[in-house]
């Protein structure tokens, strides 16, 4: 549980001066998985877990970045930024500085102190939270809406081109734009978005399988390439298609013979998932929870069978949740291959749900899951000492 004071004290202990502090949330995607890089629709919410970044300028053109989580400090010259070895934590903040500079943003050398509370590698976007908080800190700004969209895109660029993961825009966008008590429907082509109020009698329960499959980042880029392959082939007969977003299920069925079994299945997931996002938004708006549940379960099945990004532990977590009273719906969330499930649960049932799911999952796997309950939270912002209160 971090407070602004702790972050600023951490900064002071390390760098000896005062600083400005910012925080950016992780996210939970309600539905719309692996649709963002296909120019489709997503429905994430920001969660009450943050990455904090405090920064103060320095005059020598250097970035000195300390990670509280890794207890390590790195140094780099702003005018010659290049990636450290793969998987190094500092590639995220360095990539952000690189992308901001390339876009001509006025950043100077700085001391930066980063402390993340979003569980790492759990599919809750700890990386986007680092990127967005560092972008705010380096620019020392709180950001109006236009800036926020641009910042989200620059953070995505950092991850695509500096870190080397070809992620879509969802995570950075919701980290910038989250709103308390709301999910956000995002059209990943136009970046038009609307907020969708979450029913007050339901809670977002996040079940962490505690497994992280090693191949994940390579598999992510492979899925993306398979979708591009689908678009390339479909465009031969449907030249108006720019992305899988533009293909209907019946068009896909009509041209099934042109696609490999695998590419067909990947495309089918994306097309049906886009439709599920729109149905889910309608169901949320009408308060129709009987429709929502099956949409979440279908999303999970499609990710498991057509997109093949689930794993045994995620399937099991969804299965044990489905047997609990008060569950509206459950599915894996995020990139997959491990990480978390999202569970929409009636508020009155949450404590039994947590206890029962944890017990059932442990007895099947021998693993102790972490289960978090989070409200939908606010997006990135500057934090001042007046707000010196626990945030969780
Ligand atoms: C990761 C990526 C997102 C999105 C999801 C899958 O979280 O960062 O852009 O593609 O996977 O929906």
mmCIF file of C-alpha atoms and ligand atoms in Angstrom:
data_model
loop_
_atom_site.group_PDB
_atom_site.id
_atom_site.type_symbol
_atom_site.label_atom_id
_atom_site.label_comp_id
_atom_site.label_asym_id
_atom_site.label_seq_id
_atom_site.Cartn_x
_atom_site.Cartn_y
_atom_site.Cartn_z
ATOM 1 C CA UNK A 1 0.000 0.000 0.000
ATOM 2 C CA UNK A 2 1.879 3.079 -1.259
ATOM 3 C CA UNK A 3 1.363 6.694 -0.325
ATOM 4 C CA UNK A 4 2.749 9.726 -2.171
ATOM 5 C CA UNK A 5 4.884 10.423 0.880
ATOM 6 C CA UNK A 6 6.532 7.007 0.652
ATOM 7 C CA UNK A 7 7.351 7.552 -3.006
ATOM 8 C CA UNK A 8 8.758 11.012 -2.422
ATOM 9 C CA UNK A 9 10.730 9.745 0.590
ATOM 10 C CA UNK A 10 12.073 6.916 -1.536
ATOM 11 C CA UNK A 11 13.133 9.431 -4.158
ATOM 12 C CA UNK A 12 14.751 11.691 -1.578
ATOM 13 C CA UNK A 13 16.653 8.871 0.054
ATOM 14 C CA UNK A 14 18.056 7.872 -3.333
ATOM 15 C CA UNK A 15 18.613 11.245 -5.019
ATOM 16 C CA UNK A 16 18.642 13.763 -2.152
ATOM 17 C CA UNK A 17 16.068 16.219 -3.555
ATOM 18 C CA UNK A 18 12.328 16.755 -3.871
ATOM 19 C CA UNK A 19 10.446 15.532 -6.929
ATOM 20 C CA UNK A 20 7.059 15.422 -8.627
ATOM 21 C CA UNK A 21 5.194 12.129 -8.381
ATOM 22 C CA UNK A 22 2.793 10.466 -10.790
ATOM 23 C CA UNK A 23 0.932 7.213 -10.799
ATOM 24 C CA UNK A 24 -0.615 5.113 -13.556
ATOM 25 C CA UNK A 25 -2.874 2.084 -13.060
ATOM 26 C CA UNK A 26 -2.753 -1.469 -14.366
ATOM 27 C CA UNK A 27 -5.834 -2.800 -16.110
ATOM 28 C CA UNK A 28 -8.306 -5.610 -16.245
ATOM 29 C CA UNK A 29 -9.880 -6.360 -19.584
ATOM 30 C CA UNK A 30 -13.541 -7.321 -19.199
ATOM 31 C CA UNK A 31 -13.892 -8.580 -22.769
ATOM 32 C CA UNK A 32 -12.283 -8.016 -26.187
ATOM 33 C CA UNK A 33 -9.067 -10.045 -26.075
ATOM 34 C CA UNK A 34 -6.517 -9.962 -28.898
ATOM 35 C CA UNK A 35 -8.809 -7.622 -30.818
ATOM 36 C CA UNK A 36 -6.892 -4.354 -30.304
ATOM 37 C CA UNK A 37 -4.142 -5.030 -32.842
ATOM 38 C CA UNK A 38 -6.827 -6.154 -35.287
ATOM 39 C CA UNK A 39 -8.351 -2.650 -35.114
ATOM 40 C CA UNK A 40 -11.326 -3.997 -33.167
ATOM 41 C CA UNK A 41 -13.065 -3.303 -29.858
ATOM 42 C CA UNK A 42 -12.001 -3.768 -26.233
ATOM 43 C CA UNK A 43 -13.674 -3.165 -22.865
ATOM 44 C CA UNK A 44 -11.010 -2.729 -20.159
ATOM 45 C CA UNK A 45 -11.174 -1.013 -16.762
ATOM 46 C CA UNK A 46 -8.261 0.526 -14.862
ATOM 47 C CA UNK A 47 -7.610 -1.169 -11.514
ATOM 48 C CA UNK A 48 -6.591 0.041 -8.110
ATOM 49 C CA UNK A 49 -3.000 -1.177 -8.499
ATOM 50 C CA UNK A 50 -0.495 1.388 -9.690
ATOM 51 C CA UNK A 51 2.999 2.076 -10.833
ATOM 52 C CA UNK A 52 4.456 5.204 -9.266
ATOM 53 C CA UNK A 53 7.124 7.349 -10.863
ATOM 54 C CA UNK A 54 8.770 10.344 -9.197
ATOM 55 C CA UNK A 55 11.140 12.531 -11.182
ATOM 56 C CA UNK A 56 13.252 15.663 -10.949
ATOM 57 C CA UNK A 57 15.247 17.213 -13.811
ATOM 58 C CA UNK A 58 19.049 17.070 -13.963
ATOM 59 C CA UNK A 59 21.252 19.265 -16.085
ATOM 60 C CA UNK A 60 23.739 16.815 -17.610
ATOM 61 C CA UNK A 61 21.507 15.115 -20.220
ATOM 62 C CA UNK A 62 21.503 11.819 -18.316
ATOM 63 C CA UNK A 63 18.644 9.636 -17.183
ATOM 64 C CA UNK A 64 19.290 7.951 -13.874
ATOM 65 C CA UNK A 65 16.500 5.504 -13.137
ATOM 66 C CA UNK A 66 16.038 3.540 -9.940
ATOM 67 C CA UNK A 67 13.620 0.639 -9.667
ATOM 68 C CA UNK A 68 12.390 -0.063 -6.154
ATOM 69 C CA UNK A 69 11.096 -3.488 -7.238
ATOM 70 C CA UNK A 70 14.405 -4.641 -8.686
ATOM 71 C CA UNK A 71 16.514 -2.562 -6.284
ATOM 72 C CA UNK A 72 18.709 -1.472 -9.148
ATOM 73 C CA UNK A 73 19.776 1.860 -10.650
ATOM 74 C CA UNK A 74 20.705 2.329 -14.291
ATOM 75 C CA UNK A 75 22.168 5.301 -16.103
ATOM 76 C CA UNK A 76 21.854 6.295 -19.753
ATOM 77 C CA UNK A 77 22.523 9.339 -21.921
ATOM 78 C CA UNK A 78 19.365 10.822 -23.404
ATOM 79 C CA UNK A 79 21.068 11.417 -26.744
ATOM 80 C CA UNK A 80 22.165 7.806 -27.199
ATOM 81 C CA UNK A 81 19.396 5.575 -25.872
ATOM 82 C CA UNK A 82 19.492 1.941 -26.891
ATOM 83 C CA UNK A 83 17.870 -1.178 -25.428
ATOM 84 C CA UNK A 84 19.547 -3.209 -22.678
ATOM 85 C CA UNK A 85 19.474 -7.004 -23.033
ATOM 86 C CA UNK A 86 16.039 -8.518 -23.620
ATOM 87 C CA UNK A 87 13.673 -8.623 -20.615
ATOM 88 C CA UNK A 88 15.593 -5.956 -18.651
ATOM 89 C CA UNK A 89 13.105 -3.896 -16.587
ATOM 90 C CA UNK A 90 14.766 -0.634 -17.651
ATOM 91 C CA UNK A 91 13.864 -1.128 -21.306
ATOM 92 C CA UNK A 92 10.335 0.102 -20.528
ATOM 93 C CA UNK A 93 11.280 3.496 -19.024
ATOM 94 C CA UNK A 94 14.188 3.935 -21.451
ATOM 95 C CA UNK A 95 11.872 3.107 -24.357
ATOM 96 C CA UNK A 96 9.451 5.782 -23.201
ATOM 97 C CA UNK A 97 12.216 8.402 -23.094
ATOM 98 C CA UNK A 98 13.321 7.272 -26.560
ATOM 99 C CA UNK A 99 9.776 7.520 -27.995
ATOM 100 C CA UNK A 100 9.142 10.932 -26.388
ATOM 101 C CA UNK A 101 12.384 12.299 -27.820
ATOM 102 C CA UNK A 102 11.681 10.911 -31.264
ATOM 103 C CA UNK A 103 8.317 12.660 -31.183
ATOM 104 C CA UNK A 104 10.096 15.923 -30.393
ATOM 105 C CA UNK A 105 8.780 16.198 -26.837
ATOM 106 C CA UNK A 106 10.703 18.553 -24.572
ATOM 107 C CA UNK A 107 12.346 16.181 -22.116
ATOM 108 C CA UNK A 108 15.537 16.848 -20.233
ATOM 109 C CA UNK A 109 17.824 14.624 -18.241
ATOM 110 C CA UNK A 110 16.163 13.422 -15.049
ATOM 111 C CA UNK A 111 16.435 11.349 -11.928
ATOM 112 C CA UNK A 112 13.537 8.900 -11.874
ATOM 113 C CA UNK A 113 12.328 6.617 -9.085
ATOM 114 C CA UNK A 114 9.904 3.838 -10.024
ATOM 115 C CA UNK A 115 7.846 1.687 -7.672
ATOM 116 C CA UNK A 116 5.286 -0.713 -9.084
ATOM 117 C CA UNK A 117 2.441 -2.427 -7.238
ATOM 118 C CA UNK A 118 0.807 -4.109 -10.223
ATOM 119 C CA UNK A 119 1.690 -7.820 -9.922
ATOM 120 C CA UNK A 120 4.425 -8.504 -12.489
ATOM 121 C CA UNK A 121 3.792 -10.913 -15.327
ATOM 122 C CA UNK A 122 0.193 -11.503 -14.259
ATOM 123 C CA UNK A 123 -1.528 -10.107 -17.345
ATOM 124 C CA UNK A 124 -2.587 -6.936 -15.515
ATOM 125 C CA UNK A 125 -0.414 -4.596 -17.571
ATOM 126 C CA UNK A 126 2.353 -3.823 -15.182
ATOM 127 C CA UNK A 127 4.398 -2.720 -18.212
ATOM 128 C CA UNK A 128 1.855 -0.187 -19.460
ATOM 129 C CA UNK A 129 1.616 1.201 -15.910
ATOM 130 C CA UNK A 130 5.406 1.695 -15.869
ATOM 131 C CA UNK A 131 5.398 3.289 -19.313
ATOM 132 C CA UNK A 132 2.548 5.698 -18.674
ATOM 133 C CA UNK A 133 3.728 6.791 -15.216
ATOM 134 C CA UNK A 134 7.229 7.399 -16.567
ATOM 135 C CA UNK A 135 5.864 9.340 -19.576
ATOM 136 C CA UNK A 136 3.935 11.617 -17.215
ATOM 137 C CA UNK A 137 6.960 11.985 -14.950
ATOM 138 C CA UNK A 138 9.401 12.813 -17.758
ATOM 139 C CA UNK A 139 7.022 15.383 -19.206
ATOM 140 C CA UNK A 140 6.026 16.623 -15.755
ATOM 141 C CA UNK A 141 2.460 17.094 -16.796
ATOM 142 C CA UNK A 142 -0.941 15.847 -15.817
ATOM 143 C CA UNK A 143 -2.156 15.665 -19.405
ATOM 144 C CA UNK A 144 -5.350 16.778 -21.117
ATOM 145 C CA UNK A 145 -7.344 14.298 -23.175
ATOM 146 C CA UNK A 146 -5.588 15.017 -26.442
ATOM 147 C CA UNK A 147 -2.180 14.663 -24.863
ATOM 148 C CA UNK A 148 -3.266 11.484 -23.193
ATOM 149 C CA UNK A 149 -4.163 9.793 -26.474
ATOM 150 C CA UNK A 150 -0.836 10.855 -27.919
ATOM 151 C CA UNK A 151 1.018 9.671 -24.820
ATOM 152 C CA UNK A 152 -0.737 6.312 -24.941
ATOM 153 C CA UNK A 153 0.406 5.893 -28.549
ATOM 154 C CA UNK A 154 3.975 6.895 -27.725
ATOM 155 C CA UNK A 155 4.092 4.395 -24.867
ATOM 156 C CA UNK A 156 2.819 1.703 -27.232
ATOM 157 C CA UNK A 157 5.521 2.696 -29.718
ATOM 158 C CA UNK A 158 8.135 2.342 -26.974
ATOM 159 C CA UNK A 159 6.973 -1.198 -26.307
ATOM 160 C CA UNK A 160 6.671 -2.109 -30.016
ATOM 161 C CA UNK A 161 9.933 -0.657 -31.243
ATOM 162 C CA UNK A 162 12.254 -0.399 -28.243
ATOM 163 C CA UNK A 163 11.200 -3.358 -26.102
ATOM 164 C CA UNK A 164 10.210 -5.488 -29.123
ATOM 165 C CA UNK A 165 6.712 -6.673 -28.089
ATOM 166 C CA UNK A 166 4.147 -5.917 -30.799
ATOM 167 C CA UNK A 167 1.351 -5.089 -28.351
ATOM 168 C CA UNK A 168 -1.816 -3.183 -29.266
ATOM 169 C CA UNK A 169 -3.022 0.111 -27.778
ATOM 170 C CA UNK A 170 -5.448 -1.183 -25.126
ATOM 171 C CA UNK A 171 -3.249 -1.227 -22.027
ATOM 172 C CA UNK A 172 -1.605 2.163 -22.439
ATOM 173 C CA UNK A 173 -4.924 3.734 -23.414
ATOM 174 C CA UNK A 174 -6.870 2.561 -20.381
ATOM 175 C CA UNK A 175 -3.974 3.421 -18.083
ATOM 176 C CA UNK A 176 -4.261 7.003 -19.386
ATOM 177 C CA UNK A 177 -8.060 7.222 -19.566
ATOM 178 C CA UNK A 178 -9.479 5.013 -16.770
ATOM 179 C CA UNK A 179 -12.508 6.327 -14.909
ATOM 180 C CA UNK A 180 -13.719 5.272 -11.444
ATOM 181 C CA UNK A 181 -16.688 2.830 -11.530
ATOM 182 C CA UNK A 182 -16.541 2.550 -15.331
ATOM 183 C CA UNK A 183 -15.150 0.312 -18.014
ATOM 184 C CA UNK A 184 -14.094 1.904 -21.292
ATOM 185 C CA UNK A 185 -15.309 0.801 -24.691
ATOM 186 C CA UNK A 186 -12.498 1.592 -27.110
ATOM 187 C CA UNK A 187 -12.592 1.426 -30.879
ATOM 188 C CA UNK A 188 -8.957 0.611 -31.516
ATOM 189 C CA UNK A 189 -9.116 1.918 -35.085
ATOM 190 C CA UNK A 190 -10.431 5.425 -34.470
ATOM 191 C CA UNK A 191 -9.561 5.584 -30.750
ATOM 192 C CA UNK A 192 -13.127 6.829 -30.146
ATOM 193 C CA UNK A 193 -14.190 5.716 -26.712
ATOM 194 C CA UNK A 194 -17.150 5.744 -24.359
ATOM 195 C CA UNK A 195 -17.421 4.922 -20.698
ATOM 196 C CA UNK A 196 -19.693 2.128 -19.570
ATOM 197 C CA UNK A 197 -20.879 2.259 -15.973
ATOM 198 C CA UNK A 198 -20.347 -0.990 -14.092
ATOM 199 C CA UNK A 199 -23.327 -2.289 -12.106
ATOM 200 C CA UNK A 200 -22.894 -1.249 -8.456
ATOM 201 C CA UNK A 201 -24.014 -4.659 -7.169
ATOM 202 C CA UNK A 202 -21.198 -6.510 -8.975
ATOM 203 C CA UNK A 203 -17.500 -6.642 -8.181
ATOM 204 C CA UNK A 204 -14.462 -7.301 -10.308
ATOM 205 C CA UNK A 205 -12.624 -10.256 -8.819
ATOM 206 C CA UNK A 206 -9.213 -11.083 -10.242
ATOM 207 C CA UNK A 207 -7.858 -14.611 -9.755
ATOM 208 C CA UNK A 208 -4.131 -14.966 -10.340
ATOM 209 C CA UNK A 209 -3.167 -18.508 -11.389
ATOM 210 C CA UNK A 210 0.422 -17.712 -10.352
ATOM 211 C CA UNK A 211 1.722 -19.264 -13.557
ATOM 212 C CA UNK A 212 3.506 -17.463 -16.294
ATOM 213 C CA UNK A 213 4.266 -19.432 -19.404
ATOM 214 C CA UNK A 214 7.715 -18.723 -20.706
ATOM 215 C CA UNK A 215 6.974 -18.626 -24.422
ATOM 216 C CA UNK A 216 4.371 -15.936 -23.968
ATOM 217 C CA UNK A 217 5.969 -12.973 -25.712
ATOM 218 C CA UNK A 218 7.077 -14.967 -28.752
ATOM 219 C CA UNK A 219 3.627 -16.554 -28.993
ATOM 220 C CA UNK A 220 2.010 -13.120 -28.834
ATOM 221 C CA UNK A 221 3.931 -11.909 -31.866
ATOM 222 C CA UNK A 222 3.114 -15.188 -33.647
ATOM 223 C CA UNK A 223 -0.629 -14.689 -33.079
ATOM 224 C CA UNK A 224 -0.333 -11.222 -34.504
ATOM 225 C CA UNK A 225 1.461 -12.532 -37.571
ATOM 226 C CA UNK A 226 -1.236 -15.203 -38.051
ATOM 227 C CA UNK A 227 -3.929 -12.508 -38.054
ATOM 228 C CA UNK A 228 -1.935 -10.509 -40.608
ATOM 229 C CA UNK A 229 -1.649 -13.618 -42.734
ATOM 230 C CA UNK A 230 -5.458 -13.992 -42.588
ATOM 231 C CA UNK A 231 -5.907 -10.379 -43.711
ATOM 232 C CA UNK A 232 -3.383 -10.794 -46.521
ATOM 233 C CA UNK A 233 -5.202 -13.822 -47.931
ATOM 234 C CA UNK A 234 -8.717 -12.433 -47.453
ATOM 235 C CA UNK A 235 -7.768 -9.187 -49.192
ATOM 236 C CA UNK A 236 -7.152 -11.093 -52.411
ATOM 237 C CA UNK A 237 -10.891 -11.719 -52.627
ATOM 238 C CA UNK A 238 -12.108 -8.876 -50.383
ATOM 239 C CA UNK A 239 -9.890 -5.919 -51.318
ATOM 240 C CA UNK A 240 -11.771 -3.487 -49.070
ATOM 241 C CA UNK A 241 -10.549 -5.338 -45.963
ATOM 242 C CA UNK A 242 -7.871 -3.476 -43.989
ATOM 243 C CA UNK A 243 -7.938 -5.482 -40.792
ATOM 244 C CA UNK A 244 -9.905 -8.407 -39.317
ATOM 245 C CA UNK A 245 -12.244 -5.773 -37.920
ATOM 246 C CA UNK A 246 -13.651 -5.417 -41.452
ATOM 247 C CA UNK A 247 -14.455 -9.105 -42.006
ATOM 248 C CA UNK A 248 -17.830 -10.657 -41.162
ATOM 249 C CA UNK A 249 -18.220 -14.213 -39.966
ATOM 250 C CA UNK A 250 -20.058 -15.213 -43.127
ATOM 251 C CA UNK A 251 -17.298 -13.752 -45.320
ATOM 252 C CA UNK A 252 -14.779 -15.743 -43.315
ATOM 253 C CA UNK A 253 -16.841 -18.917 -43.734
ATOM 254 C CA UNK A 254 -17.186 -18.250 -47.488
ATOM 255 C CA UNK A 255 -13.421 -18.152 -47.913
ATOM 256 C CA UNK A 256 -12.539 -20.852 -45.448
ATOM 257 C CA UNK A 257 -10.927 -23.019 -48.128
ATOM 258 C CA UNK A 258 -8.265 -20.330 -48.768
ATOM 259 C CA UNK A 259 -7.034 -20.356 -45.173
ATOM 260 C CA UNK A 260 -5.111 -22.902 -43.151
ATOM 261 C CA UNK A 261 -7.057 -24.453 -40.256
ATOM 262 C CA UNK A 262 -5.005 -22.449 -37.798
ATOM 263 C CA UNK A 263 -5.341 -19.068 -39.502
ATOM 264 C CA UNK A 264 -9.077 -19.646 -39.952
ATOM 265 C CA UNK A 265 -9.470 -20.322 -36.228
ATOM 266 C CA UNK A 266 -7.439 -17.220 -35.255
ATOM 267 C CA UNK A 267 -9.610 -15.053 -37.523
ATOM 268 C CA UNK A 268 -12.797 -16.602 -36.179
ATOM 269 C CA UNK A 269 -11.784 -15.748 -32.637
ATOM 270 C CA UNK A 270 -11.159 -12.100 -33.487
ATOM 271 C CA UNK A 271 -14.383 -11.690 -35.466
ATOM 272 C CA UNK A 272 -16.608 -13.350 -32.870
ATOM 273 C CA UNK A 273 -14.837 -11.544 -30.014
ATOM 274 C CA UNK A 274 -15.536 -8.129 -31.558
ATOM 275 C CA UNK A 275 -19.216 -9.050 -31.718
ATOM 276 C CA UNK A 276 -19.122 -10.204 -28.081
ATOM 277 C CA UNK A 277 -17.684 -6.855 -26.956
ATOM 278 C CA UNK A 278 -20.563 -4.984 -28.517
ATOM 279 C CA UNK A 279 -23.145 -7.385 -27.060
ATOM 280 C CA UNK A 280 -21.504 -7.086 -23.630
ATOM 281 C CA UNK A 281 -21.687 -3.289 -23.724
ATOM 282 C CA UNK A 282 -25.362 -3.499 -24.569
ATOM 283 C CA UNK A 283 -25.918 -5.972 -21.741
ATOM 284 C CA UNK A 284 -24.070 -3.719 -19.242
ATOM 285 C CA UNK A 285 -26.179 -0.767 -20.350
ATOM 286 C CA UNK A 286 -29.401 -2.725 -19.836
ATOM 287 C CA UNK A 287 -28.184 -4.284 -16.588
ATOM 288 C CA UNK A 288 -28.781 -7.642 -18.250
ATOM 289 C CA UNK A 289 -26.470 -9.987 -16.356
ATOM 290 C CA UNK A 290 -28.025 -13.139 -17.770
ATOM 291 C CA UNK A 291 -26.620 -12.239 -21.194
ATOM 292 C CA UNK A 292 -23.235 -11.156 -19.826
ATOM 293 C CA UNK A 293 -22.288 -14.453 -18.243
ATOM 294 C CA UNK A 294 -22.437 -16.576 -21.416
ATOM 295 C CA UNK A 295 -20.561 -13.865 -23.355
ATOM 296 C CA UNK A 296 -17.647 -14.096 -20.935
ATOM 297 C CA UNK A 297 -17.689 -17.897 -20.991
ATOM 298 C CA UNK A 298 -17.796 -17.921 -24.819
ATOM 299 C CA UNK A 299 -14.889 -15.499 -24.933
ATOM 300 C CA UNK A 300 -12.862 -17.867 -22.780
ATOM 301 C CA UNK A 301 -13.719 -20.876 -24.928
ATOM 302 C CA UNK A 302 -12.799 -19.004 -28.079
ATOM 303 C CA UNK A 303 -9.450 -17.935 -26.598
ATOM 304 C CA UNK A 304 -8.837 -21.501 -25.497
ATOM 305 C CA UNK A 305 -9.882 -23.365 -28.645
ATOM 306 C CA UNK A 306 -9.562 -20.929 -31.572
ATOM 307 C CA UNK A 307 -6.838 -18.564 -30.416
ATOM 308 C CA UNK A 308 -5.002 -21.121 -28.256
ATOM 309 C CA UNK A 309 -3.675 -18.667 -25.690
ATOM 310 C CA UNK A 310 -5.132 -20.257 -22.570
ATOM 311 C CA UNK A 311 -3.448 -22.916 -20.443
ATOM 312 C CA UNK A 312 -4.540 -25.648 -18.063
ATOM 313 C CA UNK A 313 -4.405 -23.419 -14.992
ATOM 314 C CA UNK A 314 -6.502 -20.637 -16.579
ATOM 315 C CA UNK A 315 -9.079 -23.185 -17.761
ATOM 316 C CA UNK A 316 -9.222 -24.685 -14.300
ATOM 317 C CA UNK A 317 -9.603 -21.281 -12.628
ATOM 318 C CA UNK A 318 -12.550 -20.497 -14.922
ATOM 319 C CA UNK A 319 -14.062 -23.923 -14.258
ATOM 320 C CA UNK A 320 -13.884 -23.698 -10.476
ATOM 321 C CA UNK A 321 -15.308 -20.163 -10.598
ATOM 322 C CA UNK A 322 -18.235 -21.346 -12.725
ATOM 323 C CA UNK A 323 -19.316 -23.687 -9.924
ATOM 324 C CA UNK A 324 -19.650 -20.832 -7.375
ATOM 325 C CA UNK A 325 -22.893 -19.100 -6.411
ATOM 326 C CA UNK A 326 -22.973 -15.421 -7.359
ATOM 327 C CA UNK A 327 -20.701 -15.744 -10.385
ATOM 328 C CA UNK A 328 -22.010 -13.834 -13.405
ATOM 329 C CA UNK A 329 -19.176 -14.839 -15.725
ATOM 330 C CA UNK A 330 -15.441 -15.605 -15.853
ATOM 331 C CA UNK A 331 -12.725 -15.699 -18.477
ATOM 332 C CA UNK A 332 -8.987 -15.360 -18.863
ATOM 333 C CA UNK A 333 -7.865 -11.741 -19.182
ATOM 334 C CA UNK A 334 -4.863 -10.190 -20.946
ATOM 335 C CA UNK A 335 -2.451 -11.824 -23.353
ATOM 336 C CA UNK A 336 -2.842 -15.343 -21.906
ATOM 337 C CA UNK A 337 -0.526 -18.355 -21.320
ATOM 338 C CA UNK A 338 -0.947 -17.815 -17.584
ATOM 339 C CA UNK A 339 -1.768 -14.780 -15.475
ATOM 340 C CA UNK A 340 -5.270 -13.931 -14.310
ATOM 341 C CA UNK A 341 -8.948 -14.514 -14.854
ATOM 342 C CA UNK A 342 -11.599 -11.817 -14.560
ATOM 343 C CA UNK A 343 -14.684 -12.771 -12.594
ATOM 344 C CA UNK A 344 -17.822 -10.694 -12.370
ATOM 345 C CA UNK A 345 -19.295 -11.600 -9.014
ATOM 346 C CA UNK A 346 -22.347 -10.425 -7.076
ATOM 347 C CA UNK A 347 -21.064 -8.314 -4.189
ATOM 348 C CA UNK A 348 -22.806 -10.370 -1.504
ATOM 349 C CA UNK A 349 -21.111 -13.555 -2.732
ATOM 350 C CA UNK A 350 -17.550 -12.229 -2.981
ATOM 351 C CA UNK A 351 -16.053 -13.483 0.270
ATOM 352 C CA UNK A 352 -17.332 -17.051 -0.154
ATOM 353 C CA UNK A 353 -16.283 -16.924 -3.795
ATOM 354 C CA UNK A 354 -12.708 -16.006 -2.876
ATOM 355 C CA UNK A 355 -12.423 -18.679 -0.240
ATOM 356 C CA UNK A 356 -13.967 -21.462 -2.317
ATOM 357 C CA UNK A 357 -12.101 -20.696 -5.528
ATOM 358 C CA UNK A 358 -8.769 -20.491 -3.713
ATOM 359 C CA UNK A 359 -9.391 -23.822 -1.965
ATOM 360 C CA UNK A 360 -10.535 -25.647 -5.106
ATOM 361 C CA UNK A 361 -7.702 -24.269 -7.245
ATOM 362 C CA UNK A 362 -5.075 -25.132 -4.618
ATOM 363 C CA UNK A 363 -6.292 -28.651 -4.156
ATOM 364 C CA UNK A 364 -6.141 -29.311 -7.918
ATOM 365 C CA UNK A 365 -2.797 -27.638 -8.623
ATOM 366 C CA UNK A 366 -0.887 -27.379 -5.349
ATOM 367 C CA UNK A 367 -0.513 -23.641 -6.101
ATOM 368 C CA UNK A 368 -1.773 -20.873 -3.821
ATOM 369 C CA UNK A 369 -3.597 -18.360 -5.990
ATOM 370 C CA UNK A 370 -3.746 -14.661 -5.205
ATOM 371 C CA UNK A 371 -7.241 -13.220 -5.455
ATOM 372 C CA UNK A 372 -7.759 -9.470 -5.671
ATOM 373 C CA UNK A 373 -10.947 -7.424 -5.622
ATOM 374 C CA UNK A 374 -10.596 -4.049 -7.310
ATOM 375 C CA UNK A 375 -12.940 -1.211 -8.116
ATOM 376 C CA UNK A 376 -12.617 0.333 -11.582
ATOM 377 C CA UNK A 377 -10.123 3.134 -10.973
ATOM 378 C CA UNK A 378 -8.962 6.516 -12.308
ATOM 379 C CA UNK A 379 -6.340 6.811 -15.029
ATOM 380 C CA UNK A 380 -2.852 8.304 -14.667
ATOM 381 C CA UNK A 381 -2.366 11.502 -12.740
ATOM 382 C CA UNK A 382 0.017 13.634 -10.751
ATOM 383 C CA UNK A 383 -0.113 12.919 -7.049
ATOM 384 C CA UNK A 384 0.416 15.648 -4.534
ATOM 385 C CA UNK A 385 1.080 15.383 -0.842
ATOM 386 C CA UNK A 386 -2.440 16.612 -0.077
ATOM 387 C CA UNK A 387 -3.510 13.252 -1.389
ATOM 388 C CA UNK A 388 -1.281 11.581 1.132
ATOM 389 C CA UNK A 389 -3.618 8.786 2.038
ATOM 390 C CA UNK A 390 -3.434 5.098 1.407
ATOM 391 C CA UNK A 391 -4.607 4.326 -2.112
ATOM 392 C CA UNK A 392 -5.527 0.720 -1.483
HETATM 393 C C1 LIG B 1 -1.598 -7.683 -24.039
HETATM 394 C C2 LIG B 1 -1.332 -6.519 -24.970
HETATM 395 C C3 LIG B 1 -2.631 -5.834 -25.408
HETATM 396 C C4 LIG B 1 -3.658 -6.843 -25.918
HETATM 397 C C5 LIG B 1 -3.782 -8.024 -24.952
HETATM 398 C C6 LIG B 1 -4.655 -9.102 -25.488
HETATM 399 O O1 LIG B 1 -2.096 -7.203 -22.832
HETATM 400 O O2 LIG B 1 -0.507 -5.555 -24.332
HETATM 401 O O3 LIG B 1 -2.355 -4.845 -26.385
HETATM 402 O O4 LIG B 1 -3.339 -7.263 -27.216
HETATM 403 O O5 LIG B 1 -2.519 -8.586 -24.628
HETATM 404 O O6 LIG B 1 -5.963 -8.650 -25.620
#
